[in-house]
XYZ file of C-alpha atoms in Angstrom:
201
model
C 103.090 -96.236 63.968
C 101.283 -92.945 63.434
C 97.623 -92.533 62.504
C 98.084 -90.329 59.469
C 95.250 -88.324 58.008
C 95.850 -86.445 54.803
C 94.288 -84.153 52.161
C 92.091 -86.356 49.899
C 86.844 -86.785 58.228
C 73.376 -101.879 77.966
C 74.994 -99.334 80.231
C 73.655 -96.758 82.531
C 71.908 -93.640 81.308
C 73.942 -90.493 81.980
C 73.019 -86.858 81.752
C 74.450 -85.243 78.616
C 77.411 -82.878 78.827
C 75.906 -79.409 79.562
C 75.671 -76.878 76.765
C 78.334 -74.217 76.692
C 82.118 -73.958 76.622
C 84.244 -76.396 78.603
C 87.889 -77.139 79.255
C 88.652 -80.586 77.819
C 91.548 -82.934 77.179
C 91.839 -85.639 74.545
C 91.799 -89.139 75.993
C 91.083 -91.293 72.934
C 91.912 -91.438 69.217
C 90.700 -94.548 67.354
C 90.674 -95.493 63.691
C 87.328 -97.293 63.180
C 87.755 -98.111 59.480
C 85.260 -97.711 56.658
C 81.862 -97.003 58.172
C 78.519 -96.893 56.307
C 77.136 -93.389 55.701
C 74.335 -91.951 53.553
C 77.058 -91.104 51.010
C 78.532 -94.588 50.997
C 81.366 -96.033 53.092
C 83.729 -93.454 54.579
C 86.981 -93.938 56.501
C 86.171 -92.707 60.038
C 88.044 -91.886 63.222
C 86.682 -91.093 66.645
C 88.267 -88.577 69.025
C 87.228 -88.616 72.659
C 87.509 -85.845 75.290
C 87.417 -85.797 79.076
C 86.016 -82.714 80.803
C 88.027 -82.434 84.054
C 85.808 -79.735 85.529
C 82.579 -81.603 84.825
C 82.405 -84.621 87.095
C 79.831 -87.370 87.160
C 79.204 -89.962 89.908
C 77.778 -93.385 89.147
C 77.732 -96.832 90.675
C 79.966 -99.605 89.380
C 78.841 -103.232 89.075
C 79.549 -103.751 92.767
C 77.417 -100.779 93.810
C 80.400 -98.597 94.659
C 80.213 -94.874 93.860
C 82.699 -93.861 91.160
C 83.412 -90.218 90.302
C 85.049 -89.447 86.922
C 85.160 -86.640 84.416
C 82.338 -86.523 81.902
C 83.328 -87.547 78.398
C 82.186 -86.578 74.898
C 83.235 -87.997 71.573
C 83.183 -86.885 67.944
C 83.276 -88.912 64.723
C 85.215 -87.569 61.763
C 85.942 -88.580 58.210
C 89.701 -89.278 58.146
C 90.570 -86.446 55.803
C 92.363 -83.129 55.944
C 90.735 -81.723 52.838
C 89.908 -78.015 52.950
C 86.217 -78.744 53.540
C 86.646 -81.546 56.091
C 85.260 -80.916 59.555
C 88.344 -82.566 61.024
C 90.545 -79.921 59.370
C 88.565 -77.064 60.852
C 88.452 -78.560 64.315
C 92.154 -79.329 64.379
C 93.089 -75.854 63.116
C 90.851 -74.243 65.715
C 92.497 -76.408 68.345
C 95.984 -75.543 67.105
C 95.148 -71.869 66.681
C 96.918 -72.053 63.331
C 96.330 -73.451 59.839
C 98.184 -76.532 58.621
C 101.119 -76.021 56.332
C 101.015 -77.678 52.911
C 103.697 -80.085 54.144
C 101.647 -81.128 57.141
C 98.615 -81.761 54.955
C 100.538 -84.565 53.239
C 100.385 -86.660 56.414
C 99.538 -85.507 59.938
C 99.775 -88.066 62.742
C 96.413 -87.800 64.498
C 97.813 -89.545 67.578
C 99.619 -86.241 68.263
C 96.406 -84.839 69.843
C 96.290 -87.479 72.612
C 96.622 -85.829 76.008
C 96.392 -82.325 74.561
C 94.061 -79.787 76.213
C 91.546 -77.585 74.423
C 88.234 -75.817 74.881
C 85.088 -77.236 73.316
C 81.709 -75.729 72.710
C 78.790 -78.130 73.254
C 75.274 -77.796 71.939
C 72.250 -80.025 72.521
C 70.120 -81.745 69.899
C 66.765 -83.067 71.016
C 65.365 -86.051 69.126
C 62.087 -87.309 70.558
C 62.632 -87.787 74.279
C 66.399 -88.002 73.944
C 68.832 -85.133 74.355
C 72.206 -85.533 72.623
C 75.317 -83.425 73.399
C 77.346 -82.520 70.303
C 80.657 -80.781 69.899
C 80.040 -77.589 67.907
C 83.619 -76.322 67.857
C 87.086 -76.883 69.327
C 89.502 -74.098 70.227
C 92.923 -73.476 71.717
C 93.180 -72.951 75.460
C 94.012 -69.431 76.631
C 97.528 -68.604 77.800
C 97.980 -69.452 81.455
C 94.939 -71.727 81.506
C 95.594 -75.050 83.254
C 93.662 -78.212 82.364
C 93.999 -81.382 84.391
C 95.568 -84.288 82.451
C 93.441 -87.099 81.103
C 92.855 -89.973 83.504
C 93.757 -92.372 80.650
C 94.978 -92.265 77.064
C 93.650 -94.726 74.507
C 94.712 -95.105 70.908
C 93.905 -97.669 68.255
C 94.738 -98.371 64.664
C 95.545 -101.625 62.805
C 99.210 -100.907 63.616
C 98.494 -99.939 67.238
C 96.311 -102.741 68.614
C 97.730 -103.076 72.133
C 94.903 -101.064 73.725
C 92.005 -102.600 71.801
C 90.627 -104.402 74.866
C 90.728 -101.122 76.815
C 88.573 -99.290 74.260
C 84.925 -98.641 75.203
C 82.691 -101.465 74.042
C 80.809 -99.219 71.602
C 84.119 -98.350 69.880
C 85.044 -102.023 69.608
C 81.646 -102.686 68.008
C 82.226 -99.910 65.485
C 85.574 -101.400 64.553
C 84.271 -104.942 64.259
C 81.287 -103.695 62.212
C 83.390 -101.738 59.746
C 82.549 -102.188 56.067
C 86.288 -102.344 55.411
C 88.838 -102.610 58.216
C 91.220 -99.661 58.677
C 94.143 -99.724 56.172
C 97.275 -101.391 57.545
C 100.878 -100.493 57.098
C 100.549 -96.756 56.738
C 104.074 -95.346 56.340
C 105.888 -94.016 59.348
C 106.267 -90.251 59.236
C 110.001 -89.860 59.675
C 110.167 -86.168 58.780
C 111.799 -84.028 61.464
C 109.593 -81.885 63.636
C 108.861 -78.424 62.320
C 110.711 -76.291 64.842
C 109.331 -73.009 63.509
C 106.102 -73.553 65.400
C 105.479 -71.453 68.507
C 105.415 -73.269 71.873
C 101.756 -72.247 72.178
C 100.749 -74.559 69.353
C 99.818 -77.856 71.077
C 100.599 -80.169 68.205
C-alpha cells in the first residue's frame, strides 16, 4: 500500500552532520501518526537520509569498529498544501512542481532510495549542537550518489519492517496521540509518462 500525502507536513553521542551541502539518499520513510505539537495533534511523517560521502566510525556492543554513512532525519506534517514544508522540499527535490492531479494523492514511499542534495545548518541550544535540514534539491546531471545501505518504510498498511526501524522512531509511533490512519486507498492511476527522466519521482 502507498503512503499517500495530499493537499489538506541511551545510545552513543555522535558528532552532528557538518554544515553545508551534501549528497544524500533517502533510506527511511515512516508514518508516525498524530503527534502532539504546540498547535495541537498533527499527522506526521519522518524522512531519513544517508550521506554516503560523510562516514562515521563507532564501536558496536561487542567493541568492534563499524563504519557507516552519517544519517539525518526530518519530521514533516503529512500534507501537500501550498504552504507545507513537505511540499517545498519535495518540489525542490524533484526540480518541478506537483501537478494538480498529483496533489490529490502522492505516494511518499516513492522517495525511498532516491538521491538528492541537502543543505544542513546547525542550531545551538545550550551545550548541544543540532544539525537541521534547511533545504533539499535535485542532484546535478551526471552526479553519482551511492545507494542507501538499507531502505526502511512503515505505515499501518506496511508493518513488515517495524522491528527494523530505529528505536526512537518506534517510540514516536507507540506514543502517537492517534495511530496513523489505516486502509488508505491504493493509488491505481497510471504513471504520468510526460515527466522527464531527470525527475526522480
